[in-house]
Amino acid sequence: MKYMIMLYGSQRDYDAMAGRAAGGPEWTPEQVAAMHAFMTKWNQELVDSGEFVDAQGLADPVHTRRVEPGPDGRPIVTDGPYAETAEVLAGYNIVECASFDRATEIAARILDCPGPEGQGGLYVDVRLIGGAPDDLGT
Amino acid sequence: MTPGSGPSVEGLLRELAPQVLGAVVRRYGHFDLAEDAVQEALIAAAEQWARDGVPGRPRAWLITVAARRLTDLLRAEQARRHREDTVATWTLPEDRLSPAADRVPPESDDTLVLLFLCCHPALPPEGQIALTLRTVGGLTTEEIARAFLVPVATMGQRISRAKARIKASGIPFRMPAKPDPAAVLHVLYLIFTEGYARTSGTDLYAPELTAEAIRLTRIVHRLLPGDPEVTGLLSLMLLTDARRPARAAPDGSLIPMDEQDRTLWNAEAITEGVALVSAALPHGPAGPYQVQAAIAALHDEARTPADTDWPQIVALYEVLLAMTDNPMTRLNHAVAVAMSSGPEAGLALVATLADDPRLRDHHRLHAVRAHLLELSGDPAAARTAYTTAARRTGSRPVQRYLNTRAARLADTGRKPG
């Protein structure tokens, strides 16, 4: 079974990581390096256990285009639809593992990721990929 | 690492500028802000590379710095917008909804895509020129303003307006479905002619503009080697620019072609120009740039003014006139006719142009008339025409030349007998 582990962040979090904090703790280069090392190790363990499928980080939320139907039916595009503090998908890991509980275990390790003191609100979501379990034989 | 390599850093940056802008716009969009971001990256590089040496992967360095800067610019813009509670939305243009165009993007070079974008018909010509020089040529707004003798603020506005127009029109960053280089060639031609025959100011030339026009045309020629008009334009520029060293007197005044010291002409440029036009001409019907290049070649290959093959030049001007009704071409045709069949024949043609509103007040019409009147032995009328011509040009060197001609005739007139 495949699960997507989703990580969130706001443009403000991206800025803090780039060393431009606005109203929150700033990351030092050492902390950024420690975070990268942690994530690399986390991914490598999944590769080693054969559970790794894919992992990607997304660019700053300012580089977002929202496409929706316009009043005349033609698509309209909004550049940068998110507020600075809006928590949006920042990256994901797709794992293939035995159970939701195993995926949850993998996800929980993320909470140990190093960062500046006082960074709160860190959470990840784990979601099953695909609607029906394989063993229903569909 | 090569610290302190000033000129080579500048050359490298000019070459990389369109590639970096292309890469950033392709990846992130936002042509207008990306252009600002790339300019800032280029400025940062100019300082840092001259001091610390060129990094191992200069293109990647510039793209990284420009992308970071773009993110900052977008953050500031979006924060302001959210504060003001406005949203930046745009509608996808019709042609971007047709699947065919999106599915098969033609092979393209970013520099060429940029050229087509900057020369888009949605922009006025002065906007096309300014934007081309800045984004493809990598010139700063200050340099372009200086070359066109306008205040920096004016040029800055011209560039901003052109960028806003591109943004508003939603032109995608890719080669047009049916790429027609005519608009691009016209902009390059305008840049060249402004450099070669300044319309105002104290200098006869803006060599930075002619050199840039030739450089950019070389790039287009490299990217579209099979397009005979691209080849024709490059040839025309080289053959025209070849005469530059002989075209100005030590005091800066203009020397007409029949009085130039032809040994000063750039033989290398002539050889290259002649080879280019000779290679282009057999490819189907010749376009206007090839014909003009062929005319320039006939001038450049004449060792003395008397050697000039005027009947052939007349014939080529007639080919050109059949393609475009350009009053300046008619005037040049009249000169060629005068040189091959006598000044009276030329004057008769000039007379038919005297009422053309596009030419009536142009100094060239009056200068040609003056010259032909002089050749036909009417110094008094020639003098009046030279003076009229001088009053109608904003170029000091040309004024000086025309007034000198008028004065010389005045001297002759006063001599007894």
Coordinates of C-alpha atoms in Angstrom, one line a residue:
Chain A
M1 CA 0.0 0.0 0.0
K2 CA 1.2 3.5 -0.8
Y3 CA 0.9 6.4 1.5
M4 CA 1.6 10.1 1.0
I5 CA 3.2 11.9 3.9
M6 CA 2.5 15.6 3.4
L7 CA 4.6 18.3 5.0
Y8 CA 3.3 21.9 5.3
G9 CA 4.8 25.3 5.5
S10 CA 3.8 28.9 4.9
Q11 CA 5.8 31.4 2.8
R12 CA 6.9 32.8 6.2
D13 CA 8.4 29.4 7.1
Y14 CA 10.3 29.4 3.8
D15 CA 11.5 32.9 4.5
A16 CA 12.7 31.9 8.0
M17 CA 14.6 29.0 6.5
A18 CA 16.2 31.3 3.9
G19 CA 17.3 33.5 6.9
R20 CA 14.7 36.2 6.5
A21 CA 12.5 35.8 9.5
A22 CA 9.4 37.9 9.9
G23 CA 7.6 37.4 13.2
G24 CA 9.1 34.0 14.0
P25 CA 12.3 32.3 14.9
E26 CA 15.0 32.6 12.2
W27 CA 17.0 29.6 11.1
T28 CA 20.8 29.7 11.3
P29 CA 22.8 28.2 8.4
E30 CA 23.8 25.4 10.9
Q31 CA 20.2 24.6 11.7
V32 CA 19.3 24.5 8.0
A33 CA 22.3 22.2 7.4
A34 CA 21.1 20.0 10.3
M35 CA 17.6 19.8 8.9
H36 CA 18.9 18.8 5.5
A37 CA 21.1 16.1 7.1
F38 CA 18.1 14.8 9.1
M39 CA 15.8 14.7 6.0
T40 CA 18.5 13.0 3.9
K41 CA 19.0 10.3 6.6
W42 CA 15.2 9.8 7.0
N43 CA 14.9 9.3 3.2
Q44 CA 17.9 7.0 3.1
E45 CA 16.5 4.8 5.8
L46 CA 13.4 4.4 3.7
V47 CA 15.4 3.6 0.6
D48 CA 17.4 1.0 2.6
S49 CA 14.2 -0.6 3.9
G50 CA 12.7 -0.7 0.4
E51 CA 9.8 1.5 1.4
F52 CA 10.8 4.7 -0.5
V53 CA 8.8 5.6 -3.6
D54 CA 9.3 9.3 -4.2
A55 CA 10.0 12.5 -2.3
Q56 CA 9.8 16.1 -3.5
G57 CA 10.0 19.5 -2.0
L58 CA 8.0 22.3 -3.5
A59 CA 9.3 25.8 -4.4
D60 CA 8.3 28.9 -2.4
P61 CA 4.5 29.3 -2.3
V62 CA 4.9 32.7 -4.1
H63 CA 5.6 30.7 -7.2
T64 CA 2.0 29.4 -7.4
R65 CA -0.6 29.9 -10.1
R66 CA -4.2 29.1 -9.4
V67 CA -6.3 28.3 -12.4
E68 CA -10.1 28.5 -12.2
P69 CA -13.0 29.1 -14.4
G70 CA -13.7 32.8 -15.2
P71 CA -17.1 34.5 -15.5
D72 CA -17.1 34.0 -19.2
G73 CA -16.0 30.3 -18.9
R74 CA -12.4 31.0 -20.0
P75 CA -9.8 29.9 -17.4
I76 CA -8.4 32.7 -15.3
V77 CA -5.1 32.5 -13.6
T78 CA -4.2 34.0 -10.2
D79 CA -0.6 34.5 -9.4
G80 CA 0.4 33.9 -5.8
P81 CA -3.0 33.1 -4.3
Y82 CA -1.8 32.3 -0.8
A83 CA -1.5 34.7 2.1
E84 CA 2.0 34.8 3.6
T85 CA 0.9 32.9 6.7
A86 CA -1.2 30.3 4.9
E87 CA 0.1 26.8 5.6
V88 CA 0.3 25.1 2.2
L89 CA 1.8 21.8 0.9
A90 CA 5.6 22.2 1.1
G91 CA 6.7 18.7 0.1
Y92 CA 5.8 15.1 0.3
N93 CA 7.1 11.6 0.7
I94 CA 5.5 8.6 -0.9
V95 CA 6.2 5.4 0.9
E96 CA 5.1 1.9 0.1
C97 CA 4.7 -0.1 3.3
A98 CA 2.8 -2.8 5.1
S99 CA 0.1 -0.8 6.9
F100 CA -1.2 2.6 7.8
D101 CA 0.3 2.1 11.2
R102 CA 3.8 1.6 9.7
A103 CA 3.3 4.7 7.5
T104 CA 2.3 6.6 10.6
E105 CA 5.5 5.4 12.4
I106 CA 7.6 6.7 9.5
A107 CA 5.8 10.0 9.5
A108 CA 6.2 10.5 13.3
R109 CA 10.0 10.5 13.0
I110 CA 9.7 13.8 11.1
L111 CA 8.7 15.4 14.4
D112 CA 12.3 15.0 15.6
C113 CA 13.6 17.2 12.8
P114 CA 15.9 19.8 14.2
G115 CA 15.0 23.5 13.9
P116 CA 15.2 26.8 15.7
E117 CA 13.9 27.0 19.3
G118 CA 10.2 27.8 19.6
Q119 CA 9.1 26.7 16.1
G120 CA 5.7 25.4 16.9
G121 CA 2.9 24.0 14.8
L122 CA 4.9 21.3 13.1
Y123 CA 2.6 18.6 11.8
V124 CA 2.4 16.1 9.0
D125 CA -0.6 14.4 7.4
V126 CA -0.5 10.8 6.2
R127 CA -2.9 9.8 3.5
L128 CA -3.6 6.5 1.7
I129 CA -3.0 6.7 -2.0
G130 CA -5.9 5.3 -4.1
G131 CA -9.4 4.7 -2.9
A132 CA -9.7 0.9 -2.5
P133 CA -7.3 -1.5 -0.7
D134 CA -5.5 -3.9 -3.1
D135 CA -6.8 -7.0 -1.3
L136 CA -10.4 -6.2 -2.2
G137 CA -9.4 -7.6 -5.6
T138 CA -10.7 -4.7 -7.6
Chain B
M1 CA 39.1 31.7 -11.3
T2 CA 40.4 34.8 -13.2
P3 CA 40.2 37.9 -11.0
G4 CA 40.1 41.3 -12.5
S5 CA 39.2 40.2 -16.0
G6 CA 36.9 43.2 -16.7
P7 CA 36.2 43.1 -20.4
S8 CA 35.8 39.4 -20.6
V9 CA 33.4 39.4 -17.6
E10 CA 31.3 42.0 -19.5
G11 CA 31.3 39.9 -22.7
L12 CA 30.4 36.8 -20.8
L13 CA 27.5 38.5 -19.0
R14 CA 26.2 40.0 -22.3
E15 CA 26.2 36.5 -23.8
L16 CA 24.6 34.8 -20.8
A17 CA 22.0 37.5 -20.1
P18 CA 19.3 36.2 -22.6
Q19 CA 20.0 32.6 -21.7
V20 CA 19.6 33.3 -18.0
L21 CA 16.4 35.4 -18.5
G22 CA 15.1 32.6 -20.8
A23 CA 15.7 30.0 -18.1
V24 CA 14.1 32.0 -15.3
V25 CA 11.0 32.9 -17.3
R26 CA 10.6 29.4 -18.7
R27 CA 10.7 28.1 -15.1
Y28 CA 8.8 30.7 -13.1
G29 CA 7.0 32.9 -15.6
H30 CA 6.6 36.6 -14.6
F31 CA 8.5 38.0 -17.5
D32 CA 8.4 41.6 -16.1
L33 CA 9.7 40.8 -12.6
A34 CA 12.1 38.1 -13.9
E35 CA 13.7 40.7 -16.2
D36 CA 14.3 43.0 -13.1
A37 CA 15.7 40.0 -11.2
V38 CA 18.1 39.1 -14.0
Q39 CA 19.3 42.7 -14.3
E40 CA 20.1 42.7 -10.6
A41 CA 21.9 39.3 -10.8
L42 CA 24.0 40.7 -13.7
I43 CA 24.9 43.7 -11.7
A44 CA 25.8 41.6 -8.7
A45 CA 27.9 39.3 -11.0
A46 CA 29.7 42.2 -12.6
E47 CA 30.9 43.4 -9.2
Q48 CA 31.6 40.0 -7.7
W49 CA 33.2 38.2 -10.6
A50 CA 35.5 41.1 -11.4
R51 CA 36.7 41.0 -7.8
D52 CA 36.7 37.3 -7.0
G53 CA 36.8 35.7 -10.4
V54 CA 34.3 33.9 -12.6
P55 CA 32.6 31.0 -10.8
G56 CA 32.9 27.5 -12.3
R57 CA 29.3 27.5 -13.7
P58 CA 28.5 31.1 -14.4
R59 CA 25.2 30.4 -16.0
A60 CA 23.9 28.4 -13.0
W61 CA 25.2 31.1 -10.7
L62 CA 23.3 33.7 -12.4
I63 CA 20.1 31.6 -12.6
T64 CA 20.3 30.8 -8.9
V65 CA 20.8 34.4 -7.9
A66 CA 18.1 35.7 -10.3
A67 CA 15.6 33.1 -9.1
R68 CA 16.3 34.0 -5.5
R69 CA 15.8 37.7 -6.3
L70 CA 12.6 36.9 -8.2
T71 CA 11.2 35.1 -5.2
D72 CA 11.9 38.2 -3.1
L73 CA 10.3 40.5 -5.7
L74 CA 7.2 38.3 -5.8
R75 CA 7.0 38.1 -2.1
A76 CA 7.0 41.9 -1.8
E77 CA 4.5 42.2 -4.6
Q78 CA 2.1 39.5 -3.2
A79 CA 2.4 40.8 0.4
R80 CA 1.4 44.3 -0.9
R81 CA -1.4 42.9 -2.9
H82 CA -2.8 40.9 -0.1
R83 CA -2.6 44.0 2.2
E84 CA -4.5 46.0 -0.3
D85 CA -6.8 43.1 -0.8
T86 CA -6.3 43.0 -4.6
V87 CA -5.7 39.9 -6.7
A88 CA -3.6 39.6 -9.8
T89 CA -5.5 37.5 -12.2
W90 CA -5.3 37.2 -15.9
T91 CA -7.2 35.3 -18.5
L92 CA -5.5 32.6 -20.5
P93 CA -5.4 34.0 -24.1
E94 CA -7.5 32.1 -26.6
D95 CA -4.5 30.6 -28.5
R96 CA -3.2 29.1 -25.3
L97 CA -6.3 27.0 -25.0
S98 CA -5.8 25.3 -28.3
P99 CA -4.2 21.9 -27.4
A100 CA -2.3 21.6 -30.7
A101 CA -0.1 24.6 -29.9
D102 CA 0.8 23.3 -26.5
R103 CA 1.4 19.7 -27.4
V104 CA 4.1 20.4 -30.0
P105 CA 6.3 23.2 -28.9
P106 CA 8.9 23.7 -31.7
E107 CA 12.5 23.2 -30.9
S108 CA 13.7 26.6 -29.7
D109 CA 16.6 28.5 -28.3
D110 CA 15.8 30.8 -25.4
T111 CA 17.6 33.7 -27.0
L112 CA 15.5 33.4 -30.1
V113 CA 12.3 33.0 -28.0
L114 CA 13.2 36.2 -26.2
L115 CA 13.8 38.0 -29.4
F116 CA 10.4 37.1 -30.8
L117 CA 8.8 38.1 -27.4
C118 CA 10.6 41.5 -27.4
C119 CA 9.7 42.2 -31.1
H120 CA 6.0 41.1 -30.6
P121 CA 3.6 43.2 -32.7
A122 CA 1.7 44.1 -29.5
L123 CA 4.6 46.5 -28.7
P124 CA 5.3 49.8 -30.3
P125 CA 8.6 49.9 -32.3
E126 CA 10.5 52.0 -29.7
G127 CA 9.4 49.5 -27.0
Q128 CA 10.5 46.6 -29.1
I129 CA 13.9 48.2 -29.7
A130 CA 14.5 49.2 -26.0
L131 CA 13.4 45.8 -24.7
T132 CA 15.5 43.9 -27.2
L133 CA 18.6 45.8 -26.3
R134 CA 18.0 45.3 -22.6
T135 CA 16.9 41.7 -22.4
V136 CA 18.7 40.2 -25.4
G137 CA 21.6 42.6 -25.7
G138 CA 22.1 42.8 -21.9
L139 CA 22.5 46.6 -22.0
T140 CA 21.6 48.6 -19.0
T141 CA 18.8 51.2 -19.2
E142 CA 21.5 53.9 -18.8
E143 CA 23.4 52.6 -21.8
I144 CA 20.3 52.4 -24.0
A145 CA 19.2 55.9 -22.9
R146 CA 22.7 57.2 -23.8
A147 CA 22.7 55.5 -27.2
F148 CA 19.3 57.0 -28.1
L149 CA 20.1 60.4 -26.5
V150 CA 17.0 60.3 -24.3
P151 CA 16.9 60.8 -20.5
V152 CA 17.3 57.6 -18.4
A153 CA 13.9 58.1 -16.8
T154 CA 12.3 58.2 -20.3
M155 CA 14.0 55.1 -21.4
G156 CA 13.1 53.4 -18.0
Q157 CA 9.4 54.2 -18.6
R158 CA 9.6 52.9 -22.2
I159 CA 11.0 49.6 -20.9
S160 CA 8.5 49.3 -18.1
R161 CA 5.6 50.0 -20.4
A162 CA 6.8 47.4 -22.9
K163 CA 7.2 44.9 -20.1
A164 CA 3.7 45.7 -18.8
R165 CA 2.3 45.2 -22.3
I166 CA 3.9 41.8 -22.5
K167 CA 2.5 40.9 -19.1
A168 CA -1.0 42.1 -19.9
S169 CA -1.1 40.3 -23.3
G170 CA -0.2 37.0 -21.7
I171 CA 2.1 36.0 -24.5
P172 CA 3.5 32.6 -23.6
F173 CA 7.3 32.0 -23.4
R174 CA 7.8 29.8 -26.4
M175 CA 8.4 30.1 -30.1
P176 CA 5.4 31.4 -32.0
A177 CA 3.5 28.6 -33.9
K178 CA 4.5 30.1 -37.2
P179 CA 7.7 32.0 -36.5
D180 CA 8.2 34.9 -38.9
P181 CA 11.5 36.6 -38.3
A182 CA 10.5 39.7 -40.2
A183 CA 9.5 41.7 -37.1
V184 CA 12.8 40.6 -35.4
L185 CA 14.8 41.6 -38.4
H186 CA 13.1 44.9 -38.7
V187 CA 13.9 45.8 -35.1
L188 CA 17.6 44.8 -35.6
Y189 CA 17.7 46.9 -38.8
L190 CA 16.3 49.9 -36.9
I191 CA 18.9 49.5 -34.2
F192 CA 21.6 49.3 -36.8
T193 CA 20.4 52.3 -38.8
E194 CA 20.0 54.5 -35.7
G195 CA 23.6 53.6 -34.9
Y196 CA 24.9 54.1 -38.4
A197 CA 23.0 57.3 -39.3
R198 CA 22.0 59.0 -36.1
T199 CA 19.0 61.2 -36.5
S200 CA 20.2 63.7 -34.0
G201 CA 23.1 64.8 -31.8
T202 CA 26.7 65.7 -32.2
D203 CA 28.1 62.3 -33.3
L204 CA 27.8 60.7 -36.7
Y205 CA 27.6 57.2 -35.2
A206 CA 26.6 55.3 -32.2
P207 CA 29.1 52.5 -32.6
E208 CA 27.6 50.6 -29.6
L209 CA 24.3 50.3 -31.5
T210 CA 25.8 49.2 -34.8
A211 CA 28.0 46.7 -33.0
E212 CA 25.1 45.4 -31.0
A213 CA 22.9 45.1 -34.0
I214 CA 25.5 43.1 -35.8
R215 CA 26.1 40.9 -32.8
L216 CA 22.4 40.1 -32.4
T217 CA 22.0 39.5 -36.1
R218 CA 24.9 37.1 -36.0
I219 CA 23.1 35.2 -33.2
V220 CA 19.9 35.0 -35.2
H221 CA 21.9 33.9 -38.2
R222 CA 23.5 31.2 -36.2
L223 CA 20.0 30.0 -35.0
L224 CA 18.3 30.3 -38.3
P225 CA 21.1 29.7 -40.8
G226 CA 18.7 28.7 -43.6
D227 CA 16.7 31.9 -43.6
P228 CA 18.1 33.9 -46.6
E229 CA 16.7 37.2 -45.3
V230 CA 18.6 36.8 -42.0
T231 CA 21.7 36.2 -44.0
G232 CA 20.8 39.2 -46.2
L233 CA 20.4 41.5 -43.3
L234 CA 23.7 40.4 -41.7
S235 CA 25.4 40.9 -45.0
L236 CA 23.8 44.4 -45.4
M237 CA 25.0 45.4 -42.0
L238 CA 28.6 44.2 -42.5
L239 CA 28.9 45.8 -46.0
T240 CA 27.5 49.1 -44.7
D241 CA 29.5 49.2 -41.5
A242 CA 32.7 48.3 -43.6
R243 CA 32.6 51.9 -44.9
R244 CA 32.4 53.5 -41.5
P245 CA 36.2 54.2 -41.1
A246 CA 36.1 56.4 -44.2
R247 CA 32.8 58.1 -43.5
A248 CA 33.8 60.8 -41.1
A249 CA 36.4 63.6 -41.5
P250 CA 38.8 64.4 -38.7
D251 CA 36.4 67.2 -37.6
G252 CA 33.6 64.7 -37.4
S253 CA 31.7 65.8 -40.5
L254 CA 30.3 63.4 -43.0
I255 CA 32.3 62.4 -46.1
P256 CA 30.0 61.2 -48.9
M257 CA 30.8 57.9 -50.5
D258 CA 32.2 59.2 -53.7
E259 CA 34.8 61.2 -51.8
Q260 CA 35.8 58.5 -49.3
D261 CA 39.3 57.0 -49.1
R262 CA 38.3 53.5 -50.1
T263 CA 41.6 52.0 -48.7
L264 CA 40.1 52.7 -45.3
W265 CA 37.1 50.4 -45.9
N266 CA 37.1 47.3 -43.8
A267 CA 38.2 44.6 -46.3
E268 CA 37.5 41.7 -43.9
A269 CA 33.9 42.8 -43.4
I270 CA 33.4 43.3 -47.1
T271 CA 34.7 39.8 -47.8
E272 CA 32.4 38.3 -45.3
G273 CA 29.4 40.4 -46.4
V274 CA 29.9 39.5 -50.1
A275 CA 30.3 35.8 -49.2
L276 CA 27.0 35.9 -47.2
V277 CA 24.9 37.6 -49.8
S278 CA 26.3 35.4 -52.5
A279 CA 25.4 32.4 -50.5
A280 CA 21.9 33.7 -49.7
L281 CA 20.8 34.9 -53.2
P282 CA 20.4 31.5 -54.9
H283 CA 17.8 30.5 -52.3
G284 CA 14.6 31.4 -54.0
P285 CA 13.2 34.9 -54.6
A286 CA 15.4 37.4 -52.9
G287 CA 13.9 39.5 -50.1
P288 CA 14.5 43.2 -49.5
Y289 CA 17.5 42.7 -47.2
Q290 CA 19.3 40.6 -49.7
V291 CA 18.7 43.1 -52.5
Q292 CA 20.0 45.9 -50.3
A293 CA 23.0 43.8 -49.4
A294 CA 23.6 43.2 -53.1
I295 CA 23.5 46.9 -53.8
A296 CA 25.9 47.5 -50.9
A297 CA 28.2 44.8 -52.3
L298 CA 28.3 46.6 -55.7
H299 CA 29.4 49.8 -53.9
D300 CA 31.9 48.1 -51.7
E301 CA 33.5 46.2 -54.6
A302 CA 34.1 49.3 -56.7
R303 CA 37.7 50.3 -56.3
T304 CA 36.9 53.9 -57.4
P305 CA 33.6 55.7 -57.6
A306 CA 33.9 55.6 -61.4
D307 CA 34.1 51.8 -61.2
T308 CA 30.7 51.6 -59.7
D309 CA 28.3 49.5 -61.7
W310 CA 25.4 52.1 -61.6
P311 CA 23.2 50.4 -64.2
Q312 CA 23.2 47.2 -62.1
I313 CA 22.4 49.3 -59.0
V314 CA 19.5 51.0 -60.8
A315 CA 18.2 47.5 -61.7
L316 CA 18.5 46.3 -58.1
Y317 CA 16.7 49.4 -56.8
E318 CA 13.9 48.7 -59.3
V319 CA 13.6 45.1 -57.9
L320 CA 13.5 46.6 -54.4
L321 CA 10.8 49.1 -55.4
A322 CA 8.6 46.3 -56.8
M323 CA 8.7 44.8 -53.3
T324 CA 8.3 47.8 -51.0
D325 CA 7.0 51.3 -51.7
N326 CA 9.6 53.0 -49.6
P327 CA 10.2 56.7 -50.3
M328 CA 13.8 56.4 -49.2
T329 CA 14.3 53.6 -51.7
R330 CA 12.8 55.8 -54.5
L331 CA 15.2 58.6 -53.5
N332 CA 18.2 56.2 -53.7
H333 CA 16.9 54.9 -57.0
A334 CA 16.8 58.5 -58.3
V335 CA 20.5 58.9 -57.3
A336 CA 21.5 55.7 -59.1
V337 CA 19.6 56.8 -62.2
A338 CA 21.4 60.2 -62.1
M339 CA 24.7 58.4 -61.8
S340 CA 24.0 56.1 -64.8
S341 CA 21.9 58.4 -67.0
G342 CA 22.8 61.9 -66.0
P343 CA 21.7 64.4 -63.3
E344 CA 18.6 65.6 -65.2
A345 CA 17.1 62.1 -65.3
G346 CA 17.7 61.9 -61.5
L347 CA 16.2 65.4 -60.9
A348 CA 13.1 64.4 -62.8
L349 CA 12.6 61.5 -60.4
V350 CA 13.3 63.6 -57.3
A351 CA 10.7 66.1 -58.5
T352 CA 8.0 63.3 -58.4
L353 CA 8.9 62.7 -54.8
A354 CA 8.8 66.4 -53.6
D355 CA 5.2 66.2 -52.6
D356 CA 5.4 62.8 -50.8
P357 CA 4.4 63.7 -47.2
R358 CA 6.8 61.0 -45.9
L359 CA 9.8 62.7 -47.6
R360 CA 8.8 66.3 -48.1
D361 CA 10.6 67.5 -44.9
H362 CA 13.4 65.0 -44.8
H363 CA 16.8 66.4 -45.2
R364 CA 17.9 63.6 -47.6
L365 CA 15.4 64.7 -50.3
H366 CA 16.8 68.2 -50.3
A367 CA 20.4 67.0 -50.0
V368 CA 20.0 64.7 -53.0
R369 CA 18.3 67.5 -55.0
A370 CA 21.2 69.8 -54.1
H371 CA 23.8 67.3 -55.2
L372 CA 22.1 66.7 -58.5
L373 CA 21.6 70.4 -59.2
E374 CA 25.3 70.9 -58.5
L375 CA 26.1 68.1 -61.0
S376 CA 23.8 69.6 -63.6
G377 CA 25.6 73.0 -63.3
D378 CA 23.1 75.1 -61.3
P379 CA 25.1 76.3 -58.3
A380 CA 22.6 78.9 -57.2
A381 CA 19.7 76.4 -56.9
A382 CA 22.1 73.8 -55.4
R383 CA 23.2 76.2 -52.7
T384 CA 19.6 76.9 -51.7
A385 CA 18.8 73.2 -51.6
Y386 CA 21.9 72.4 -49.5
T387 CA 20.9 75.1 -47.0
T388 CA 17.3 73.9 -46.9
A389 CA 18.6 70.3 -46.3
A390 CA 20.9 71.5 -43.5
R391 CA 18.0 73.1 -41.7
R392 CA 16.1 69.8 -41.7
T393 CA 18.5 67.5 -40.0
G394 CA 19.1 67.2 -36.3
S395 CA 22.5 65.6 -36.8
R396 CA 25.4 68.1 -36.4
P397 CA 27.9 66.3 -38.6
V398 CA 25.4 66.1 -41.4
Q399 CA 24.5 69.8 -40.9
R400 CA 28.2 70.7 -41.1
Y401 CA 28.7 68.7 -44.3
L402 CA 25.6 70.3 -46.0
N403 CA 26.5 73.9 -44.9
T404 CA 30.1 73.4 -46.1
R405 CA 28.8 72.3 -49.5
A406 CA 26.5 75.4 -49.7
A407 CA 29.4 77.7 -48.6
R408 CA 31.7 76.2 -51.3
L409 CA 29.1 77.0 -54.0
A410 CA 28.7 80.5 -52.6
D411 CA 32.5 81.0 -53.0
T412 CA 32.4 79.7 -56.5
G413 CA 29.5 82.0 -57.3
R414 CA 31.3 85.1 -56.0
K415 CA 34.4 84.5 -58.1
P416 CA 34.6 86.8 -61.1
G417 CA 34.1 85.2 -64.5

